[in-house]
Amino acid sequence: MNIGEIARRAGVSRSTVSYALSGKRPVSAATVQRINDVIAELGYRPNASARALAEGRTRTLGLVVPPASRRLTDVQLGFVGSVVDAAAAHDLDVLLSPSGGDHDRSFERIVTGRRVDGVILMEILLEDPRVERLSQASLPFVTIGHVEHPGASWWVDVDYGALITRCVHHLADLGHEEVVLINRSAELVAAGYGPALRSATGFLDATAARGLTARTVCCADEAAAGLACFEQIRTQWPSVTAAVTINEAALPGVQRALHRAGLEVPRDFSLTGVIAERLAEDFHPPLTAADVPAVELGRLAVDLLLAQIADAGAEPRHALLEPPISLRSSTGARRHG
Amino acid sequence: MNIGEIARRAGVSRSTVSYALSGKRPVSAATVQRINDVIAELGYRPNASARALAEGRTRTLGLVVPPASRRLTDVQLGFVGSVVDAAAAHDLDVLLSPSGGDHDRSFERIVTGRRVDGVILMEILLEDPRVERLSQASLPFVTIGHVEHPGASWWVDVDYGALITRCVHHLADLGHEEVVLINRSAELVAAGYGPALRSATGFLDATAARGLTARTVCCADEAAAGLACFEQIRTQWPSVTAAVTINEAALPGVQRALHRAGLEVPRDFSLTGVIAERLAEDFHPPLTAADVPAVELGRLAVDLLLAQIADAGAEPRHALLEPPISLRSSTGARRHG
DNA sequence: TTGTATGCGTTATCAG
DNA sequence: CTGATAACGCATACAA
């Protein structure tokens, strides 16, 4: 079932069928009608590979995600979903590439096989070889997150530093004097994961500015680690009265540790940070936190990528979002004594 | 940068380059060497579209997922991850199609655009129009989950009925006499979502067989619903002493309701069901439950799909997994009094 | 062991 | 308004 067959049955040439479909050249109403009838009858659709070959574009976007071994967080999942949906809204398909840091086969196929018109790269590091690779391949791409020196690249991100700073100020305003940052895992920090490092910097700067005593810990992305981590905080720094976190996966464990220690939130302890909305609401009590606008970031990434594809020579653009902190009920005034 | 350019620089014909690459015809070592040098120098990789067109296959698998609006559960996320990883292990790419029940544009593109060699369909209904559509398109496909009358189709699934039955027997053995099934949402049940319906059937059969009093409720896939749902259970059927659930998303709410009611698990109340391993372990106390082997199912689905692609006329195969119940600590003997 | 020629299904250019 | 026909880049049957 190809365009030639349609042409034959409709009694026209293949080019006429092609133009009737694309509308790039006037075709008489009668002919269009006849062609459409045949197409509807046979359920014809153009072969994507042939079209891509002739047209020089694939109508497909690549999305590079962390490999499944590293389980996706709620925020990351939000990215994937919104990117796929946004792409579908433009009649574009999304090709997934599970890639961990180094350029594996899947990533190389995407980059160099002309399988996609552009790439969205998520979960990048401050120094990410894949960004380099994509740049030199001169394939349009947008990163969710930004490298240390973004230079002339396209990206969207959340301003973790600013958000954590706002969290710290919020806690300082409530009278807290010793606060802890529960960061992502030590491995991620060591690898140069932007959100973790920028959060740490923001935290240290803000606590210094407000004259607070700052403590920081790394915590693996699991509930068990959250539990252990919080208990360690309690023993090591018993006078800490509030925590800031960007570690969603640790939350259930923190919740349990809080309960086990007999601490009531926010009466005895305040908790805030940057967290996916759903998880913030699932917490008990609901977390006062900056909700990562994952859906908006995904949509934005697709928009930027399409702009870049449409005009390869365009000025690089980026978006640094700073969503408001949603006041829920997990922070309160420090209790003296 | 195409194969002709490589051929020119290596001083051979295009077919020689092609054969050197595919190994489908002997090429002298010296020539291979020369070709590989040029390829390495220029970073050449064959154009995927051209290759797909010539070869009649795309080396790409389609994965139909629920649209992002319906947030993916942990189990579903496990499917996606494992399918993508398993495909990558075979050097295959995965094209994502967000499709809700009806055949939308994205789904149609996948089915009829010859963009993929086969499709994996997840989250299907007992009567699913997409299964019909794929059948008549004669495109190889495997479903994760199975329709009511699978006939000659390929699928992998977890035996929800059997697992729920085992959970009920486990509770009956512990002396529980009135138990409740916390199912997925009423919408899913009404739509004909297999796991929900098969769980309900298994639950009713098993409770009847053991002479237990059976209660069932539907619960939306959110923590808040889980909370409300559990509180309703307590007021409506106060003598219920154990629950079976397949609703992962409701778990945080159930946890909270349990705590709010002053119920200790498993002393005052037992909880079990079919739950993603991570969530079962995150619960407090860890849930005695059947862990959905999402990773294995995903891998299996890819294996079956590849077998089907390799031999279109092969006998349809399927796999109905019945993973063991992991004994953790959320179930105990019914406390009399 | 290698080269030539054809086909894969579209799009787009050039004629009419 | 419509028809031939040449790309697009690769794989492969056919020759040598």
XYZ file of C-alpha atoms (C1' of nucleotides) in Angstrom:
706
model
C 0.000 0.000 0.000
C 1.940 2.997 -1.259
C 1.316 6.307 -2.892
C 1.617 4.766 -6.339
C -1.224 2.404 -5.630
C -3.402 5.287 -4.507
C -2.476 7.226 -7.619
C -3.308 4.307 -9.864
C -6.709 3.726 -8.321
C -7.556 7.407 -8.365
C -6.408 7.680 -11.962
C -3.837 10.389 -11.271
C -0.081 10.630 -10.911
C 1.808 10.046 -7.694
C 2.800 13.660 -7.451
C -0.810 14.726 -7.545
C -1.572 12.443 -4.637
C 1.385 13.819 -2.740
C 0.283 17.395 -3.354
C -3.313 16.625 -2.527
C -2.057 15.381 0.816
C 0.348 18.183 1.573
C -1.609 21.002 -0.004
C 1.641 22.485 -1.304
C 0.200 22.926 -4.750
C -3.370 23.524 -5.880
C -5.331 20.444 -6.811
C -8.847 20.528 -8.196
C -11.580 19.816 -5.713
C -12.853 16.886 -7.714
C -9.450 15.223 -7.818
C -8.891 15.785 -4.131
C -12.230 14.197 -3.455
C -11.438 11.160 -5.541
C -8.029 10.751 -3.926
C -9.412 11.104 -0.438
C -12.036 8.485 -1.166
C -9.428 5.994 -2.268
C -7.228 6.815 0.693
C -10.075 6.398 3.130
C -11.075 3.141 1.531
C -7.617 1.635 1.644
C -6.554 3.241 4.908
C -3.422 4.600 3.347
C -0.768 6.542 5.262
C 2.592 7.609 3.899
C 5.588 5.523 4.845
C 7.435 7.489 7.497
C 10.895 6.308 6.490
C 10.445 7.207 2.857
C 9.023 10.540 3.764
C 11.861 11.241 6.171
C 14.407 10.304 3.540
C 12.897 12.522 0.891
C 12.023 15.385 3.147
C 15.179 15.456 5.179
C 13.377 15.459 8.490
C 11.926 12.742 10.615
C 9.105 14.461 12.494
C 10.546 12.775 15.541
C 12.151 14.169 18.676
C 14.710 12.330 20.755
C 14.392 12.272 24.518
C 17.430 11.147 26.461
C 16.440 9.769 29.850
C 18.412 8.178 32.665
C 18.592 4.391 32.354
C 15.873 2.474 34.145
C 18.343 1.173 36.684
C 18.266 4.601 38.242
C 14.594 4.799 39.005
C 12.986 7.974 37.826
C 11.769 10.449 40.399
C 8.341 11.984 40.246
C 9.756 15.157 38.779
C 11.636 13.309 36.068
C 8.567 11.324 35.246
C 6.712 14.596 34.899
C 9.275 15.743 32.350
C 8.904 12.653 30.236
C 5.136 12.822 30.274
C 4.915 16.467 29.418
C 7.532 16.263 26.676
C 5.717 13.380 25.052
C 2.385 15.129 25.304
C 3.726 18.420 24.020
C 5.372 16.659 21.104
C 2.168 14.793 20.299
C 0.347 18.101 20.226
C 2.642 19.042 17.345
C 2.172 15.666 15.657
C 5.683 14.693 16.539
C 6.781 11.330 17.861
C 9.292 10.839 20.621
C 12.161 8.409 20.519
C 13.482 7.397 23.911
C 17.135 6.859 24.625
C 18.206 5.546 27.997
C 21.641 6.947 28.498
C 23.804 7.215 31.532
C 26.381 9.957 31.287
C 28.641 8.347 28.789
C 27.754 8.044 25.155
C 26.375 4.564 24.820
C 25.083 2.916 21.687
C 21.565 4.171 22.017
C 22.721 7.733 22.442
C 25.074 7.484 19.493
C 22.311 6.096 17.305
C 20.158 9.059 18.145
C 22.878 11.624 17.656
C 24.385 10.417 14.463
C 21.786 8.285 12.755
C 19.581 11.150 11.635
C 16.724 9.445 13.418
C 15.431 12.625 15.011
C 15.116 16.292 14.188
C 16.239 17.359 17.629
C 16.993 16.118 21.092
C 15.877 16.919 24.597
C 18.439 15.965 27.177
C 17.381 15.591 30.778
C 19.266 14.997 34.005
C 22.517 16.442 32.814
C 25.606 17.125 34.840
C 27.437 20.426 35.229
C 30.051 19.061 32.874
C 28.240 16.731 30.547
C 30.020 15.003 27.673
C 26.712 14.486 25.910
C 26.185 18.207 25.586
C 29.563 18.456 23.905
C 28.705 15.562 21.655
C 25.429 17.078 20.553
C 27.007 20.451 19.947
C 29.622 19.112 17.605
C 27.057 16.949 15.859
C 25.206 20.188 15.092
C 21.927 18.544 15.974
C 19.412 20.900 17.570
C 19.001 20.165 21.252
C 17.606 21.581 24.451
C 18.630 20.532 27.919
C 16.364 20.350 30.922
C 18.843 21.632 33.419
C 21.906 23.611 32.442
C 25.603 22.901 32.401
C 28.037 25.044 34.330
C 28.907 27.259 31.393
C 25.898 27.076 29.093
C 27.496 29.415 26.572
C 25.441 29.446 23.435
C 23.120 26.584 24.248
C 19.395 26.224 24.641
C 18.024 25.123 27.986
C 15.230 25.302 30.517
C 15.678 24.862 34.225
C 14.413 25.616 37.671
C 16.482 28.032 39.693
C 17.329 25.698 42.524
C 19.693 28.155 44.134
C 17.067 30.869 44.299
C 14.354 28.513 45.498
C 16.466 27.061 48.267
C 17.449 30.581 49.225
C 13.794 31.496 49.548
C 13.188 28.432 51.685
C 16.025 29.432 53.997
C 14.724 32.968 54.324
C 11.304 31.601 55.092
C 12.721 29.472 57.891
C 14.863 32.314 59.185
C 11.806 34.538 59.289
C 10.126 31.920 61.432
C 12.948 32.122 63.912
C 14.885 28.978 63.083
C 18.568 29.237 63.852
C 20.032 25.877 62.951
C 18.837 24.236 59.756
C 19.864 21.299 57.645
C 19.846 20.663 53.902
C 18.925 17.114 52.974
C 20.482 16.857 49.553
C 20.435 14.149 46.903
C 22.939 11.299 47.053
C 26.653 11.756 47.529
C 27.213 10.018 44.198
C 25.146 12.610 42.372
C 26.957 15.423 44.127
C 30.302 13.875 43.273
C 29.241 13.404 39.670
C 28.383 17.085 39.396
C 24.614 17.015 39.338
C 23.477 20.607 38.937
C 20.406 20.754 41.165
C 22.284 19.172 44.043
C 25.260 21.484 43.762
C 23.259 24.633 43.125
C 20.998 23.826 46.026
C 23.977 23.373 48.301
C 25.482 26.661 47.218
C 22.215 28.496 47.627
C 21.737 26.960 51.023
C 25.165 27.901 52.302
C 24.977 31.428 50.948
C 21.517 32.050 52.334
C 22.217 30.623 55.767
C 25.390 32.673 55.955
C 23.536 35.796 54.924
C 20.984 35.259 57.653
C 23.494 34.160 60.233
C 22.062 30.673 60.619
C 23.986 27.580 61.536
C 24.006 25.411 58.430
C 24.230 21.631 58.271
C 24.152 19.589 55.117
C 23.816 15.896 54.439
C 23.627 13.798 51.331
C 20.973 11.140 51.215
C 20.393 8.338 48.762
C 17.149 8.431 46.788
C 15.263 5.918 48.906
C 12.941 5.933 51.853
C 15.295 3.827 53.938
C 18.076 6.334 53.417
C 15.759 9.156 54.382
C 14.982 7.434 57.629
C 18.600 6.737 58.479
C 19.628 10.180 57.390
C 17.106 11.934 59.574
C 17.989 9.872 62.608
C 21.599 10.739 62.092
C 20.705 14.397 61.946
C 18.860 14.121 65.246
C 21.770 12.516 67.053
C 24.513 14.555 65.444
C 22.864 17.955 65.548
C 20.043 17.747 68.079
C 19.414 21.485 67.975
C 18.454 21.516 64.293
C 14.842 22.648 64.112
C 14.163 22.690 60.411
C 15.136 20.955 57.189
C 15.216 21.943 53.538
C 15.221 19.171 50.961
C 15.176 18.433 47.265
C 15.158 14.693 47.825
C 11.676 13.434 47.016
C 12.397 9.765 47.305
C 13.668 10.120 50.850
C 10.465 11.755 52.041
C 8.601 8.640 53.192
C 11.581 7.746 55.338
C 11.811 11.230 56.767
C 8.147 11.017 57.564
C 8.690 7.794 59.423
C 11.716 9.131 61.279
C 9.740 12.174 62.345
C 7.015 9.939 63.661
C 9.403 7.601 65.357
C 11.109 10.495 67.115
C 7.746 11.728 68.274
C 8.217 14.982 66.403
C 5.150 16.785 65.177
C 5.347 18.940 62.070
C 5.436 21.902 62.154
C 5.134 22.245 65.913
C 8.428 20.500 66.708
C 10.124 20.565 63.366
C 9.734 22.440 60.100
C 10.246 20.920 56.684
C 10.367 22.588 53.289
C 12.224 22.447 50.002
C 11.743 21.845 46.301
C 9.423 18.919 45.705
C 6.992 17.581 43.094
C 3.543 18.882 43.871
C 1.976 15.469 44.269
C 4.542 14.376 46.832
C 4.267 17.650 48.711
C 0.540 17.110 48.994
C 0.915 13.471 49.938
C 3.100 14.352 52.875
C 1.566 14.663 56.270
C 1.147 17.484 56.842
C 1.278 18.812 53.275
C 4.638 20.393 52.597
C 5.234 24.072 52.222
C 7.517 23.817 49.237
C 8.376 25.053 45.783
C 6.604 22.767 43.349
C 8.838 21.893 40.423
C 6.816 22.893 37.375
C 7.737 19.756 35.505
C 4.906 19.966 33.028
C 5.673 23.537 32.135
C 9.388 22.792 31.792
C 8.689 19.894 29.458
C 6.386 21.932 27.293
C 8.857 24.788 27.246
C 11.676 22.478 26.243
C 9.661 21.260 23.274
C 8.790 24.821 22.288
C 12.416 25.891 22.370
C 13.507 22.836 20.468
C 10.966 23.473 17.728
C 12.037 27.089 17.487
C 15.622 25.965 17.126
C 14.750 23.398 14.487
C 12.745 25.956 12.546
C 15.625 28.413 12.581
C 18.961 26.782 13.172
C 20.743 30.125 13.215
C 18.520 31.677 15.842
C 19.931 33.201 18.983
C 20.068 30.564 21.746
C 17.286 30.977 24.247
C 16.746 29.665 27.723
C 14.276 29.833 30.559
C 15.123 29.823 34.243
C 11.912 29.291 36.180
C 11.453 30.342 39.728
C 8.079 29.005 40.807
C 6.533 30.398 43.978
C 6.682 28.506 47.230
C 3.301 27.007 47.966
C 2.426 27.703 51.548
C 0.981 24.543 52.991
C 1.458 23.486 56.566
C 4.855 21.974 57.203
C 6.642 25.069 58.459
C 6.061 27.016 61.605
C 7.747 29.207 64.154
C 10.640 27.687 66.008
C 9.579 26.517 69.402
C 11.903 27.826 72.035
C 13.081 25.528 74.792
C 28.075 12.476 4.908
C 26.736 9.364 3.257
C 27.915 5.972 2.204
C 28.948 7.265 -1.200
C 31.335 9.738 0.392
C 32.933 6.983 2.424
C 33.246 4.829 -0.663
C 34.863 7.622 -2.643
C 37.419 8.372 0.055
C 38.211 4.710 0.566
C 38.500 4.211 -3.149
C 35.882 1.477 -3.330
C 32.286 1.159 -4.424
C 29.312 1.916 -2.205
C 28.282 -1.692 -2.046
C 31.660 -2.672 -0.698
C 31.248 -0.198 2.110
C 27.784 -1.498 2.786
C 28.994 -5.081 2.880
C 31.993 -4.203 4.976
C 29.578 -2.754 7.468
C 27.038 -5.542 7.456
C 29.429 -8.416 6.947
C 26.958 -10.067 4.602
C 29.606 -10.705 2.022
C 33.333 -11.279 2.395
C 35.511 -8.222 2.071
C 39.291 -8.318 2.099
C 40.888 -7.387 5.369
C 42.832 -4.563 3.791
C 39.725 -3.002 2.310
C 37.820 -3.343 5.540
C 40.655 -1.640 7.315
C 40.715 1.257 4.874
C 36.965 1.673 5.069
C 36.931 1.587 8.829
C 39.641 4.212 8.967
C 37.652 6.569 6.807
C 34.488 5.885 8.785
C 36.220 6.516 12.069
C 37.776 9.685 10.745
C 34.519 11.118 9.474
C 32.327 9.687 12.216
C 29.999 8.192 9.687
C 26.825 6.308 10.610
C 24.224 5.109 8.166
C 21.100 7.181 7.791
C 18.402 5.353 9.694
C 15.577 6.415 7.399
C 17.345 5.299 4.264
C 18.291 2.051 5.819
C 14.757 1.451 7.054
C 13.383 2.185 3.621
C 15.740 -0.143 1.860
C 15.633 -2.868 4.427
C 11.931 -2.824 5.154
C 12.368 -2.596 8.873
C 12.971 0.253 11.226
C 14.844 -1.305 14.128
C 12.401 0.548 16.305
C 9.715 -0.666 18.688
C 6.589 1.278 19.532
C 5.466 1.569 23.127
C 1.939 2.775 23.725
C 1.605 4.376 27.132
C -1.276 6.111 28.890
C -1.280 9.864 28.297
C 0.589 11.921 30.873
C -2.627 13.348 32.223
C -3.187 10.022 33.894
C -0.070 9.940 35.971
C 1.841 6.701 35.695
C 1.968 4.415 38.687
C 5.183 2.917 39.927
C 4.382 -0.358 38.246
C 3.672 1.272 34.909
C 6.868 3.252 35.172
C 8.658 -0.019 35.749
C 7.224 -1.352 32.502
C 8.417 1.615 30.497
C 11.889 1.490 31.953
C 12.361 -2.197 31.469
C 10.973 -2.189 27.941
C 13.303 0.610 26.942
C 16.281 -1.082 28.534
C 15.483 -4.472 27.042
C 15.066 -2.909 23.622
C 18.349 -1.052 23.958
C 20.038 -4.351 24.780
C 18.982 -5.502 21.307
C 20.093 -2.218 19.725
C 16.505 -1.243 19.163
C 15.030 2.171 19.768
C 11.677 2.811 21.350
C 9.077 5.202 20.025
C 6.597 6.412 22.607
C 2.951 6.951 21.851
C 0.711 8.462 24.492
C -2.672 7.045 23.740
C -5.828 6.975 25.756
C -8.167 4.160 24.787
C -9.304 5.556 21.505
C -7.109 5.675 18.475
C -5.651 9.141 18.453
C -3.277 10.599 15.930
C -0.148 9.416 17.629
C -1.422 5.863 17.807
C -2.484 5.896 14.182
C 0.892 7.187 13.109
C 2.550 4.304 14.874
C 0.189 1.680 13.563
C 0.000 2.678 9.978
C 3.089 4.731 9.255
C 5.502 1.805 9.185
C 7.501 3.666 11.797
C 8.059 0.605 13.950
C 8.618 -3.107 13.555
C 6.283 -3.981 16.375
C 4.299 -2.524 19.219
C 4.005 -3.090 22.935
C 0.686 -1.994 24.309
C 0.310 -1.391 28.009
C -2.635 -0.601 30.270
C -5.212 -2.160 28.025
C -8.867 -2.759 28.784
C -10.729 -6.055 28.670
C -12.266 -4.869 25.431
C -9.704 -2.671 23.814
C -10.239 -1.147 20.380
C -6.513 -0.695 19.950
C -5.945 -4.425 20.084
C -8.431 -4.818 17.258
C -6.774 -2.057 15.333
C -3.338 -3.602 15.633
C -4.618 -7.028 14.672
C -6.158 -5.854 11.450
C -3.090 -3.778 10.672
C -1.127 -7.040 10.848
C 1.598 -5.324 12.791
C 3.324 -7.541 15.348
C 2.332 -6.571 18.877
C 2.399 -7.772 22.439
C 0.166 -6.519 25.201
C 1.152 -6.118 28.820
C -2.110 -7.268 30.288
C -4.605 -9.334 28.360
C -8.017 -8.689 26.890
C -11.016 -10.728 27.906
C -10.751 -13.134 24.974
C -7.098 -13.079 23.978
C -7.672 -15.586 21.175
C -4.583 -15.775 19.039
C -2.695 -12.842 20.484
C 0.610 -12.413 22.222
C 0.655 -11.088 25.762
C 2.304 -11.085 29.173
C 0.487 -10.427 32.407
C 0.375 -10.941 36.119
C -2.327 -13.256 37.377
C -4.149 -10.759 39.535
C -6.969 -13.155 40.306
C -4.611 -15.806 41.596
C -2.511 -13.353 43.569
C -5.487 -11.753 45.253
C -6.790 -15.226 46.014
C -3.541 -16.060 47.721
C -3.728 -12.864 49.739
C -7.226 -13.753 50.896
C -6.189 -17.249 51.902
C -3.278 -15.795 53.793
C -5.614 -13.512 55.729
C -8.113 -16.308 56.308
C -5.323 -18.470 57.675
C -4.538 -15.705 60.128
C -8.081 -15.788 61.386
C -9.534 -12.727 59.713
C -13.251 -12.989 59.070
C -14.242 -9.717 57.478
C -11.936 -8.275 54.868
C -12.075 -5.466 52.341
C -10.663 -5.068 48.856
C -9.438 -1.573 48.110
C -9.601 -1.553 44.347
C -8.541 0.991 41.738
C -10.882 3.799 40.762
C -14.522 3.313 39.861
C -13.788 4.835 36.453
C -11.206 2.189 35.693
C -13.556 -0.539 36.813
C -16.330 0.884 34.677
C -14.005 1.175 31.700
C -13.160 -2.494 31.979
C -9.626 -2.375 33.334
C -8.450 -5.961 33.611
C -6.416 -5.948 36.825
C -9.241 -4.215 38.700
C -11.916 -6.586 37.469
C -9.865 -9.738 37.820
C -8.821 -8.716 41.310
C -12.443 -8.179 42.276
C -13.460 -11.545 40.913
C -10.609 -13.318 42.617
C -11.408 -11.546 45.851
C -15.069 -12.454 45.837
C -14.424 -16.053 44.864
C -11.746 -16.563 47.467
C -13.648 -14.929 50.299
C -16.696 -17.012 49.433
C -14.600 -20.164 49.349
C -13.229 -19.401 52.801
C -16.527 -18.202 54.187
C -15.306 -14.684 54.863
C -17.395 -11.555 54.817
C -16.238 -9.595 51.780
C -16.367 -5.835 51.325
C -15.105 -3.986 48.308
C -14.501 -0.346 47.577
C -13.157 1.570 44.639
C -10.617 4.244 45.348
C -9.147 6.914 43.124
C -5.407 6.737 42.492
C -4.429 9.407 45.007
C -3.344 9.599 48.596
C -6.291 11.797 49.536
C -8.715 9.227 48.168
C -6.959 6.489 50.101
C -7.406 8.435 53.291
C -11.077 9.126 52.698
C -11.661 5.612 51.527
C -10.149 4.020 54.591
C -12.057 6.255 56.945
C -15.247 5.317 55.185
C -14.393 1.652 55.591
C -13.915 2.159 59.318
C -17.253 3.832 59.818
C -19.227 1.675 57.440
C -17.791 -1.718 58.351
C -16.097 -1.307 61.740
C -15.485 -5.011 62.104
C -13.247 -5.257 59.063
C -9.807 -6.355 60.292
C -7.813 -6.628 57.112
C -7.518 -5.109 53.660
C -6.245 -6.308 50.319
C -5.268 -3.697 47.752
C -3.834 -3.187 44.308
C -3.986 0.576 44.602
C -0.447 1.839 45.057
C -1.195 5.502 44.825
C -3.706 5.340 47.666
C -1.174 3.848 50.047
C 0.158 7.047 51.609
C -3.409 8.022 52.431
C -4.176 4.629 53.900
C -1.063 4.948 55.997
C -2.232 8.262 57.312
C -5.747 7.020 57.995
C -4.339 4.068 59.893
C -2.262 6.401 62.013
C -5.101 8.826 62.546
C -7.356 6.004 63.700
C -4.683 4.886 66.112
C -4.446 1.533 64.417
C -1.167 -0.289 64.517
C -0.207 -2.628 61.693
C -0.357 -5.580 61.915
C -1.482 -5.691 65.521
C -4.806 -3.969 64.942
C -5.146 -4.255 61.218
C -3.586 -6.326 58.454
C -2.769 -5.014 55.006
C -1.654 -6.906 51.923
C -2.160 -6.997 48.171
C -0.316 -6.609 44.884
C 2.088 -3.690 45.021
C 5.302 -2.494 43.419
C 8.214 -3.683 45.498
C 9.538 -0.230 46.248
C 6.222 0.971 47.603
C 5.743 -2.169 49.635
C 9.097 -1.558 51.252
C 8.450 2.125 51.776
C 5.309 1.405 53.739
C 5.473 1.337 57.479
C 5.630 -1.467 58.330
C 6.815 -3.010 55.054
C 3.946 -4.661 53.268
C 3.495 -8.374 52.944
C 2.478 -8.340 49.296
C 2.958 -9.803 45.864
C 5.533 -7.643 44.120
C 4.540 -6.986 40.521
C 7.567 -8.137 38.530
C 7.446 -5.131 36.257
C 10.994 -5.465 35.026
C 10.562 -9.093 34.134
C 7.278 -8.410 32.387
C 8.812 -5.662 30.312
C 11.737 -7.803 29.284
C 9.442 -10.685 28.505
C 7.223 -8.482 26.375
C 10.226 -7.428 24.307
C 11.351 -11.024 23.946
C 7.956 -12.139 22.729
C 7.697 -9.217 20.363
C 11.064 -10.004 18.829
C 10.104 -13.630 18.415
C 6.941 -12.578 16.678
C 8.769 -10.160 14.403
C 11.312 -12.814 13.515
C 8.606 -15.309 12.609
C 5.292 -13.695 11.818
C 3.595 -17.039 11.394
C 4.632 -18.396 14.752
C 2.130 -19.736 17.239
C 1.026 -16.931 19.565
C 2.658 -17.156 22.956
C 1.891 -15.629 26.276
C 3.109 -15.590 29.841
C 0.962 -15.352 32.940
C 3.208 -14.660 35.890
C 2.299 -15.482 39.439
C 5.051 -14.052 41.611
C 5.298 -15.213 45.202
C 3.966 -13.126 48.042
C 6.845 -11.545 49.899
C 6.312 -12.004 53.564
C 7.148 -8.744 55.264
C 5.400 -7.458 58.318
C 2.020 -5.964 57.562
C -0.136 -8.988 58.247
C -0.779 -10.747 61.498
C -3.306 -12.802 63.376
C -6.667 -11.216 63.920
C -6.904 -9.808 67.393
C -10.055 -10.958 69.071
C -11.997 -8.565 71.143
C 36.957 -10.291 -3.751
C 34.676 -6.256 -5.955
C 31.652 -3.175 -8.970
C 27.066 -1.963 -11.312
C 22.392 -1.372 -11.247
C 17.897 -1.444 -9.284
C 14.383 -0.771 -5.833
C 12.493 0.961 -1.309
C 8.191 5.153 -1.089
C 8.201 9.995 -0.826
C 8.881 14.806 -1.980
C 9.955 18.294 -5.070
C 11.657 20.147 -9.490
C 10.789 20.818 -14.065
C 7.698 20.606 -17.877
C 3.423 20.955 -19.902
C -4.241 22.217 -12.691
C -1.384 17.841 -13.659
C 2.442 14.334 -15.167
C 7.066 12.631 -15.644
C 11.285 12.238 -13.232
C 15.153 13.095 -10.352
C 16.798 12.985 -5.872
C 17.030 11.097 -0.715
C 20.827 7.088 1.218
C 21.070 2.514 1.668
C 20.742 -2.745 0.708
C 21.069 -6.306 -2.378
C 20.583 -9.165 -6.692
C 23.263 -9.633 -10.538
C 27.663 -9.527 -12.975
C 32.410 -9.853 -13.321
